[in-house]
JSON list of C-alpha atoms in Angstrom, two decimals:
[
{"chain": "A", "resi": 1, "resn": "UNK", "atom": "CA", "xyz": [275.97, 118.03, -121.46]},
{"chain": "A", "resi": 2, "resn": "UNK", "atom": "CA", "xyz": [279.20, 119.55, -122.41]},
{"chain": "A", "resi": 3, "resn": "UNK", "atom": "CA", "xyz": [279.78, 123.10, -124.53]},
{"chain": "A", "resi": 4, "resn": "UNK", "atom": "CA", "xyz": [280.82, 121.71, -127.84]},
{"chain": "A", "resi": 5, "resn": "UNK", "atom": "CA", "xyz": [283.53, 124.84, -127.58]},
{"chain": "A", "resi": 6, "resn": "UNK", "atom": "CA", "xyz": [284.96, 122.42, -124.61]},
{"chain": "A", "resi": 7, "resn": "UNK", "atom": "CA", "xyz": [284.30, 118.95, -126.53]},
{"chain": "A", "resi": 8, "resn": "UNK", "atom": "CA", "xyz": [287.27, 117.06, -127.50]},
{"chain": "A", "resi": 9, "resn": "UNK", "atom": "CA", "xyz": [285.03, 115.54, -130.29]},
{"chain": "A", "resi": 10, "resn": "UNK", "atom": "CA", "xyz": [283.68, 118.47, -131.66]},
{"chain": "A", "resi": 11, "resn": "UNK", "atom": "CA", "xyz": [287.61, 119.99, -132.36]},
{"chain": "A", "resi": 12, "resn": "UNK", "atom": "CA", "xyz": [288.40, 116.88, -133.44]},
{"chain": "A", "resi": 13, "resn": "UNK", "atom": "CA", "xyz": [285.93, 116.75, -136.20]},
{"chain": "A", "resi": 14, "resn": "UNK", "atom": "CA", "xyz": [286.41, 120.51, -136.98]},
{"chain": "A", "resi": 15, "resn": "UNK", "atom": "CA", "xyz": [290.10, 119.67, -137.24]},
{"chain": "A", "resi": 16, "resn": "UNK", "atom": "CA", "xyz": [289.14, 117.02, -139.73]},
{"chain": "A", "resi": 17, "resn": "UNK", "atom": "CA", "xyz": [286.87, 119.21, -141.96]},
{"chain": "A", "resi": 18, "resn": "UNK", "atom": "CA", "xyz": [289.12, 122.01, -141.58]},
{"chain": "A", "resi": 19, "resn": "UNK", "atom": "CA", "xyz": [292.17, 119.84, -143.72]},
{"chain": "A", "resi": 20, "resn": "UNK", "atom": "CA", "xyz": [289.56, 120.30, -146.30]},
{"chain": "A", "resi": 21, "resn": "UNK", "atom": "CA", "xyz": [289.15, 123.35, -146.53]},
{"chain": "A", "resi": 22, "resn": "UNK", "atom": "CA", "xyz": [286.52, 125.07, -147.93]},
{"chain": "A", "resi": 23, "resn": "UNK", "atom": "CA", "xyz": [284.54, 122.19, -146.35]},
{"chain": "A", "resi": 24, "resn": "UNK", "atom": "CA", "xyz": [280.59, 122.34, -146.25]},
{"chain": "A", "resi": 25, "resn": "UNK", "atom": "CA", "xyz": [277.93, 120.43, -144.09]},
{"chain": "A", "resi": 26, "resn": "UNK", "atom": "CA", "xyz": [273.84, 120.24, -144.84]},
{"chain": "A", "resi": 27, "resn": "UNK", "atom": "CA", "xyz": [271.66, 119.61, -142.21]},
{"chain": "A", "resi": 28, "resn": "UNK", "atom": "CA", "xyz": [268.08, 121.28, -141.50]},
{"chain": "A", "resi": 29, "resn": "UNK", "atom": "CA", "xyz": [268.66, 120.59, -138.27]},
{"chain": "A", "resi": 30, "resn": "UNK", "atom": "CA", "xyz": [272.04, 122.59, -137.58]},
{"chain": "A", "resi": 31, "resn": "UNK", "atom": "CA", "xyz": [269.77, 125.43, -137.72]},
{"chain": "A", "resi": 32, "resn": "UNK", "atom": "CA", "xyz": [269.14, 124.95, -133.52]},
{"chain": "A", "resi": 33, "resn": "UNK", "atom": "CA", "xyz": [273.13, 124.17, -133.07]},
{"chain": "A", "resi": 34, "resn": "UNK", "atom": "CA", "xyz": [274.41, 126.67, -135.26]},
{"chain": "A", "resi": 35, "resn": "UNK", "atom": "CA", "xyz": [275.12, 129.31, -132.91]},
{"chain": "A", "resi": 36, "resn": "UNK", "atom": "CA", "xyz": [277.36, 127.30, -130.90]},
{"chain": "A", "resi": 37, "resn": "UNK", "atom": "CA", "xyz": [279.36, 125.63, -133.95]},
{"chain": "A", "resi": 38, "resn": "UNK", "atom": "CA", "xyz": [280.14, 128.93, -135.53]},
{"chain": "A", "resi": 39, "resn": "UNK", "atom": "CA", "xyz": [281.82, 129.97, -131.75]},
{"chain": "A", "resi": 40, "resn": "UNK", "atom": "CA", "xyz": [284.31, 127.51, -133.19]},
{"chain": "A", "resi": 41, "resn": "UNK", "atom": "CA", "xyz": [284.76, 128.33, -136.72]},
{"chain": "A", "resi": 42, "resn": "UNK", "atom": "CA", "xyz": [286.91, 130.85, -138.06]},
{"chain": "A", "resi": 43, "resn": "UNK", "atom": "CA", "xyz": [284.97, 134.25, -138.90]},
{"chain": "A", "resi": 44, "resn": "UNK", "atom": "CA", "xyz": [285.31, 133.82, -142.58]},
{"chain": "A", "resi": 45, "resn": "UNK", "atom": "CA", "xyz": [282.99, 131.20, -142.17]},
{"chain": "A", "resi": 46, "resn": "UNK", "atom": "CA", "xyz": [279.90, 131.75, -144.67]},
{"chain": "A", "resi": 47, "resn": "UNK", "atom": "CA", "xyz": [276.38, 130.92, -143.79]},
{"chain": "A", "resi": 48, "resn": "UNK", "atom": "CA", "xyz": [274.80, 129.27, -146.97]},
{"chain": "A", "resi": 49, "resn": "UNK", "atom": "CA", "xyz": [270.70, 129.70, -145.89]},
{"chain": "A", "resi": 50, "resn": "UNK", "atom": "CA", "xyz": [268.30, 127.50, -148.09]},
{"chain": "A", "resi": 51, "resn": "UNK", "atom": "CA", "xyz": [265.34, 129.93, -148.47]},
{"chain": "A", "resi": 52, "resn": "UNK", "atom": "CA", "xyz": [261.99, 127.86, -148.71]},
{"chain": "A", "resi": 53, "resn": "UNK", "atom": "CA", "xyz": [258.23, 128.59, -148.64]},
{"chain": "A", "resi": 54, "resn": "UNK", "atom": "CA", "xyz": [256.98, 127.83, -145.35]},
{"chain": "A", "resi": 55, "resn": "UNK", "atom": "CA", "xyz": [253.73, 126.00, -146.97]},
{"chain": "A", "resi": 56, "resn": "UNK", "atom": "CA", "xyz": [256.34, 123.99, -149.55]},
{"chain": "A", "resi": 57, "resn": "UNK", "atom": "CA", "xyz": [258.02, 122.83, -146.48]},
{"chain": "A", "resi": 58, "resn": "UNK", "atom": "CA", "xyz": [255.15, 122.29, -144.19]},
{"chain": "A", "resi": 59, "resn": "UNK", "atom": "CA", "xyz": [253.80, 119.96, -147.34]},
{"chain": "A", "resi": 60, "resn": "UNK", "atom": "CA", "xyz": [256.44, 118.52, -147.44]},
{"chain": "A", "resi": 61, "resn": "UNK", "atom": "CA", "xyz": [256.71, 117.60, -143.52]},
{"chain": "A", "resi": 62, "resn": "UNK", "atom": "CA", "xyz": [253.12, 116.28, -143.38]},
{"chain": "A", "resi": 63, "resn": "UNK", "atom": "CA", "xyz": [254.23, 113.53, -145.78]},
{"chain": "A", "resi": 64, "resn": "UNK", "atom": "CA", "xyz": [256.38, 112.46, -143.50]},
{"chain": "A", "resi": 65, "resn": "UNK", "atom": "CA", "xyz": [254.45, 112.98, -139.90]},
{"chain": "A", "resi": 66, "resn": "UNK", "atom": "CA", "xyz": [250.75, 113.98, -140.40]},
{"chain": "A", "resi": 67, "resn": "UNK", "atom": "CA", "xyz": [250.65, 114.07, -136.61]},
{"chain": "A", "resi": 68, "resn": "UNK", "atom": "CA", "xyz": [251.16, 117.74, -136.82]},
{"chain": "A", "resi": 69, "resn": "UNK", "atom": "CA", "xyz": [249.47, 120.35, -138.50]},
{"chain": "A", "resi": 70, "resn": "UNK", "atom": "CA", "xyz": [250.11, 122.39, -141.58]},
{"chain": "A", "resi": 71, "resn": "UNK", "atom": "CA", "xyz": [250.25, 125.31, -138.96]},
{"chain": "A", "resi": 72, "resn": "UNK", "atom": "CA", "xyz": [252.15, 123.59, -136.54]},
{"chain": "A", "resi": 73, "resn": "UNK", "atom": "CA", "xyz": [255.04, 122.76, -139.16]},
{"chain": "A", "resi": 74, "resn": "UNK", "atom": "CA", "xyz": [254.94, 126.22, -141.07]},
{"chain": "A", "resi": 75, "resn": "UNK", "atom": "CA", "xyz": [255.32, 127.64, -137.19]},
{"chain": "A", "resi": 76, "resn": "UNK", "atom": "CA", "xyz": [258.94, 125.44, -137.26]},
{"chain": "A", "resi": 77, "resn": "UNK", "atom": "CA", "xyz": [259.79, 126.74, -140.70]},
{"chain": "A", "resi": 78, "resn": "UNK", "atom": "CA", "xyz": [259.53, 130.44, -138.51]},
{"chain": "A", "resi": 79, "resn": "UNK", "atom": "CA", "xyz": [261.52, 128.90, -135.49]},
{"chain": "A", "resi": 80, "resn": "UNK", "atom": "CA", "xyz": [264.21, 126.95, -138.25]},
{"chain": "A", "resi": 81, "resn": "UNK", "atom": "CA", "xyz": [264.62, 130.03, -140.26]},
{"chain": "A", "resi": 82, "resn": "UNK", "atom": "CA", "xyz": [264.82, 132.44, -137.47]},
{"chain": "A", "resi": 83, "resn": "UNK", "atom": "CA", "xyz": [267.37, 130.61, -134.93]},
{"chain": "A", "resi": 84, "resn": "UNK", "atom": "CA", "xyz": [269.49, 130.42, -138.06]},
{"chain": "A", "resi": 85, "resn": "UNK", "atom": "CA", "xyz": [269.30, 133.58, -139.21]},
{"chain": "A", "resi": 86, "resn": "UNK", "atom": "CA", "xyz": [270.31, 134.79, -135.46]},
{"chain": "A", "resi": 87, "resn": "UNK", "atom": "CA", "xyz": [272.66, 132.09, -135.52]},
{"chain": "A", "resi": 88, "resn": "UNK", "atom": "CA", "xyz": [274.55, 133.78, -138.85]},
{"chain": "A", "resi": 89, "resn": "UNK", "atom": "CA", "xyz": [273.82, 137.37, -138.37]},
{"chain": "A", "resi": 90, "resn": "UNK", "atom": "CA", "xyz": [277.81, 137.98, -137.97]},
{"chain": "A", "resi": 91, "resn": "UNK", "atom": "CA", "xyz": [278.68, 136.15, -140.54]},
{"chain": "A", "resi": 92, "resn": "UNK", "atom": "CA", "xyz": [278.65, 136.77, -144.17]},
{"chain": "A", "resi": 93, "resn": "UNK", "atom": "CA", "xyz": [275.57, 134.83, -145.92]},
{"chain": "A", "resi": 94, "resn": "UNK", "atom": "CA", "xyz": [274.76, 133.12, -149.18]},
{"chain": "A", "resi": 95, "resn": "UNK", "atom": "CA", "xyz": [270.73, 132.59, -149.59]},
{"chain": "A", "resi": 96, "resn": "UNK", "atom": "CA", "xyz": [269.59, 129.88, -151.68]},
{"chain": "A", "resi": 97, "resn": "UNK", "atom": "CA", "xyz": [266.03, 129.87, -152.85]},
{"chain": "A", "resi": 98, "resn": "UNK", "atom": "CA", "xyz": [264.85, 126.30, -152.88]},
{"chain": "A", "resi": 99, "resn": "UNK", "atom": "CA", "xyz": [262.47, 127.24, -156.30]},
{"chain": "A", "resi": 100, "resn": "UNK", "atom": "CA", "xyz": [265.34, 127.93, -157.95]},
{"chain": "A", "resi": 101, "resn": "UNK", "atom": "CA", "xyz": [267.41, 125.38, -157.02]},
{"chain": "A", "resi": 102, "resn": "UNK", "atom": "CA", "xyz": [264.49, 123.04, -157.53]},
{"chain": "A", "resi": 103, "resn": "UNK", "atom": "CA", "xyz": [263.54, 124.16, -161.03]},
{"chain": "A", "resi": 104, "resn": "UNK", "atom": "CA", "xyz": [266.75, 125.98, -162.27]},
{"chain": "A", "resi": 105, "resn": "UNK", "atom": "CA", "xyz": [269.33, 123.94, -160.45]},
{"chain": "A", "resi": 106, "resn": "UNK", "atom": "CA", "xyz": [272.31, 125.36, -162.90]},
{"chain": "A", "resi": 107, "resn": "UNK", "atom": "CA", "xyz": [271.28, 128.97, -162.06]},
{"chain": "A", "resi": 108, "resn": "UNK", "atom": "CA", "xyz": [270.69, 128.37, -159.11]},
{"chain": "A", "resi": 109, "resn": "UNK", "atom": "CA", "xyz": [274.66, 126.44, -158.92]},
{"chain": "A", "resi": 110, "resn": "UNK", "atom": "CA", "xyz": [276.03, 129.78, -160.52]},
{"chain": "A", "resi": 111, "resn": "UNK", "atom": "CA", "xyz": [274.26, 132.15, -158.37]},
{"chain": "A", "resi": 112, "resn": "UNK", "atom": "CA", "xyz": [276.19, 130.15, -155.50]},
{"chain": "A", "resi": 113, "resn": "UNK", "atom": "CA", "xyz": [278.78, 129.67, -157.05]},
{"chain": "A", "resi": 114, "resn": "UNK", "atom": "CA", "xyz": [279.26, 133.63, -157.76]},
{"chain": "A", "resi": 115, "resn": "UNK", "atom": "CA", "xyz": [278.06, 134.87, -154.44]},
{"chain": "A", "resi": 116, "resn": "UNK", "atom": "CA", "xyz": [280.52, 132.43, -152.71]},
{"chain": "A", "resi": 117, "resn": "UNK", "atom": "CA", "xyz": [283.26, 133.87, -154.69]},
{"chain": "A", "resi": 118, "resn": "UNK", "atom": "CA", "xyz": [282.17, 137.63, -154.03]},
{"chain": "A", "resi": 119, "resn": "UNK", "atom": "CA", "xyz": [282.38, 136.18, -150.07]},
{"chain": "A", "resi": 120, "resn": "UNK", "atom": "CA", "xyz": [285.75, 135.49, -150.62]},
{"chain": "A", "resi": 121, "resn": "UNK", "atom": "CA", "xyz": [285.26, 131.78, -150.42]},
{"chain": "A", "resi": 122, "resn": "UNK", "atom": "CA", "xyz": [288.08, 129.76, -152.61]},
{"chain": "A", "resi": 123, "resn": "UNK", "atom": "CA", "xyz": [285.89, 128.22, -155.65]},
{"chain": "A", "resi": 124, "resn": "UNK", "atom": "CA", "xyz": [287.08, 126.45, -158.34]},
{"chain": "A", "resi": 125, "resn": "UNK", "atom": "CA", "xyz": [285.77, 127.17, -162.06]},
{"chain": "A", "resi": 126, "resn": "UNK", "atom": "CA", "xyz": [282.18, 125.32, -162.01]},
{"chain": "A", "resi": 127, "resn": "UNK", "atom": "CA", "xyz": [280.61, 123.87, -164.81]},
{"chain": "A", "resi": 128, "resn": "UNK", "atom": "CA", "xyz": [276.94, 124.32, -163.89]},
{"chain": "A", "resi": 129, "resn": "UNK", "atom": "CA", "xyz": [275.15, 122.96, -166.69]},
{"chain": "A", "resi": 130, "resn": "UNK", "atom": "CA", "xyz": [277.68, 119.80, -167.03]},
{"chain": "A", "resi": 131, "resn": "UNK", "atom": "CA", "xyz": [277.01, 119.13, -163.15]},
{"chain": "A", "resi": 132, "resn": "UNK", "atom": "CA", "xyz": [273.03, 118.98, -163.60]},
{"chain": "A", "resi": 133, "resn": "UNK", "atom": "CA", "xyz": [273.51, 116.88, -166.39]},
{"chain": "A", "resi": 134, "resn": "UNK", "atom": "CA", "xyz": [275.43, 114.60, -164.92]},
{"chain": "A", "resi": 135, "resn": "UNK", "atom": "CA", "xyz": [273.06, 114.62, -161.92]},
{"chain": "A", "resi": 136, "resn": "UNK", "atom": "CA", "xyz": [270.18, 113.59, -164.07]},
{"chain": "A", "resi": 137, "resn": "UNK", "atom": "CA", "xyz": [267.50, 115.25, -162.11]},
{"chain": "A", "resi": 138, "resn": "UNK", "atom": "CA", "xyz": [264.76, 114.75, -164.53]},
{"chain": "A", "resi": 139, "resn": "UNK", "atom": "CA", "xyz": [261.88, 117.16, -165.10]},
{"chain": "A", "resi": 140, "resn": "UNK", "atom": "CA", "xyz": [261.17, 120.21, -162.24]},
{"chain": "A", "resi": 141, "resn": "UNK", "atom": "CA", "xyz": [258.77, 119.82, -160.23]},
{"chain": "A", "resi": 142, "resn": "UNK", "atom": "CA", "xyz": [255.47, 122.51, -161.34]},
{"chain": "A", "resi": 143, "resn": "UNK", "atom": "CA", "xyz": [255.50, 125.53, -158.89]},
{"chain": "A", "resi": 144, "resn": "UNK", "atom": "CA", "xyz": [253.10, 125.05, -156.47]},
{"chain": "A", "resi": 145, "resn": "UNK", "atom": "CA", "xyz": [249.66, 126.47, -156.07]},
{"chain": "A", "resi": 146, "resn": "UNK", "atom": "CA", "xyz": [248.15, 127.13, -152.85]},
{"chain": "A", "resi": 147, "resn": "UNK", "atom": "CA", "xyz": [244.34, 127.09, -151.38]},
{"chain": "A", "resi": 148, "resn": "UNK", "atom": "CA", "xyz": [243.60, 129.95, -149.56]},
{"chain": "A", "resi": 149, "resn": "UNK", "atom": "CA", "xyz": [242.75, 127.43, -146.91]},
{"chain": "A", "resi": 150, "resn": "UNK", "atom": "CA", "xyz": [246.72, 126.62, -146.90]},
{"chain": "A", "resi": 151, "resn": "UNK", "atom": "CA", "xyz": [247.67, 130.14, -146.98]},
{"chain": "A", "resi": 152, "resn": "UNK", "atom": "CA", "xyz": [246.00, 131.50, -144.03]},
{"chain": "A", "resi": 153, "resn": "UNK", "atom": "CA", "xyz": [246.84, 128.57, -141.68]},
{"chain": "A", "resi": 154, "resn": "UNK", "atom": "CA", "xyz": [250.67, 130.13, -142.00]},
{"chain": "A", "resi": 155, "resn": "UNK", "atom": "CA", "xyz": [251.98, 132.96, -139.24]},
{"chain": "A", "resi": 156, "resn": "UNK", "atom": "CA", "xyz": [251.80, 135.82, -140.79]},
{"chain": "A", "resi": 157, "resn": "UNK", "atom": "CA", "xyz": [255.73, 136.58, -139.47]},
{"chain": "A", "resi": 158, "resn": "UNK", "atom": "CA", "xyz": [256.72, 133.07, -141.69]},
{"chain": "A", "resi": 159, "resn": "UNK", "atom": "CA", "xyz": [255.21, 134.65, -144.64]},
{"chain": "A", "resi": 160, "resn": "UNK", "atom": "CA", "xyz": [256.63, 137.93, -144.23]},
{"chain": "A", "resi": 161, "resn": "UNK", "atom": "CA", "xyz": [260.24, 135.87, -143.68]},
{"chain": "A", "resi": 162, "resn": "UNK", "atom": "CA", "xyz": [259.68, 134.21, -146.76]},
{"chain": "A", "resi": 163, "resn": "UNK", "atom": "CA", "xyz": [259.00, 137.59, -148.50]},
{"chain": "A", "resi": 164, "resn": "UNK", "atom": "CA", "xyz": [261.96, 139.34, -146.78]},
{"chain": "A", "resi": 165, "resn": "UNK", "atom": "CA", "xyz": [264.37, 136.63, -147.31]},
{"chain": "A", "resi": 166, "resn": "UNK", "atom": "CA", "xyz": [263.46, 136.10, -151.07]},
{"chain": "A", "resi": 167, "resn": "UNK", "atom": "CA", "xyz": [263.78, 139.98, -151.95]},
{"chain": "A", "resi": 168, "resn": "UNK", "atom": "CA", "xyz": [267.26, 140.11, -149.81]},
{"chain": "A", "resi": 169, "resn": "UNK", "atom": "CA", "xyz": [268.58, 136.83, -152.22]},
{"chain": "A", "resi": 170, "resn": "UNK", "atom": "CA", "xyz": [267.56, 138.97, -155.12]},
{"chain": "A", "resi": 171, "resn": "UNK", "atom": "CA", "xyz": [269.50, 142.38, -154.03]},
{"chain": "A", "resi": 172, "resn": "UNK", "atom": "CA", "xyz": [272.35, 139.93, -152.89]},
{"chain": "A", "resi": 173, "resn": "UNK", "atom": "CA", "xyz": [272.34, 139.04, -155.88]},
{"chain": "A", "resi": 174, "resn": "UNK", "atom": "CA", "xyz": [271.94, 135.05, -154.78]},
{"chain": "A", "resi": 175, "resn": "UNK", "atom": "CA", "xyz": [269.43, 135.09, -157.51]},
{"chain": "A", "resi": 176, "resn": "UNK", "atom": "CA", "xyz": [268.37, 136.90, -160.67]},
{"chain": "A", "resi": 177, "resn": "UNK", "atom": "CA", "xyz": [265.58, 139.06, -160.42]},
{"chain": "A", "resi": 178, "resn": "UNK", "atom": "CA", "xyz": [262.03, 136.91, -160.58]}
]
């Protein structure tokens, strides 16, 4: 098919998002596209990475498509997480860790909201608290526990990802110290 960088649809929607700006888009997906969408951005565009545990979102895939494995998926989490991280390693990054946003969802909103700010993203004042409220998540989910059945069936190179990518959100300050 056609470049996106040569798509008249592609500019076009660009064009619309970038009216709006600071615009965002989520989809687990753009992590295989993203190197050729950020050709087209400007360079102050920010990555914002959601940082999950391989096993939480290998679980979480088998719920949906127990055709594959619990290795199989935790081996995508390692190709997701590394074709995006390639895909953003010129831009500046925000990292997200899906625990905290899952259990701590207003910390998790000012960490963001903070490390955005530091990235020289245009926030507005955010009301963290007043946003979960109104979101009426309910109560966390428990932090998972895993068999050491689960754990080994994991590359080793996702796990050490995980590990990397969690201590980096820490000295990023994209979350408080655990």
């Amino acid at each position: 098919g056609t470049p996106l960088n040569r798509s008249s649809a592609a500019r076009a929607a660009l064009a619309k998002l970038e009216a709006h700006r600071p615009w965002a888009t989520k989809d687990p997906r753009l992590t295989l596209l993203a190197a050729e969408w950020l050709t087209m951005l400007d360079r102050d565009a920010v990555c914002v990475l959601t940082v999950r545990h391989p096993l939480e979102f290998a679980s979480t895939m088998l719920r949906y498509s127990a055709a594959l494995s619990l290795q199989h998926w935790a081996s995508i989490w390692l190709t997701s997480m590394t074709e995006a991280l390639r895909a953003c390693a010129k831009q500046p990054q925000a990292l997200v860790l899906h625990s905290q946003l899952v259990r701590e969802p207003g910390a998790a909103l000012k960490a963001l909201h903070s490390r955005l700010s530091h990235l020289g993203v245009p926030m507005k004042p955010l009301d963290a608290q007043g946003l979960v409220q109104a979101l009426a998540l309910g109560a966390p989910p428990p932090e998972p526990e895993w068999l050491p059945s689960e754990v080994t069936q994991v590359p080793r190179a996702a796990l050490e990802l995980y590990e990397s990518l969690v201590s980096a959100a820490g000295a990023a300050g994209d979350a408080p110290a655990q």
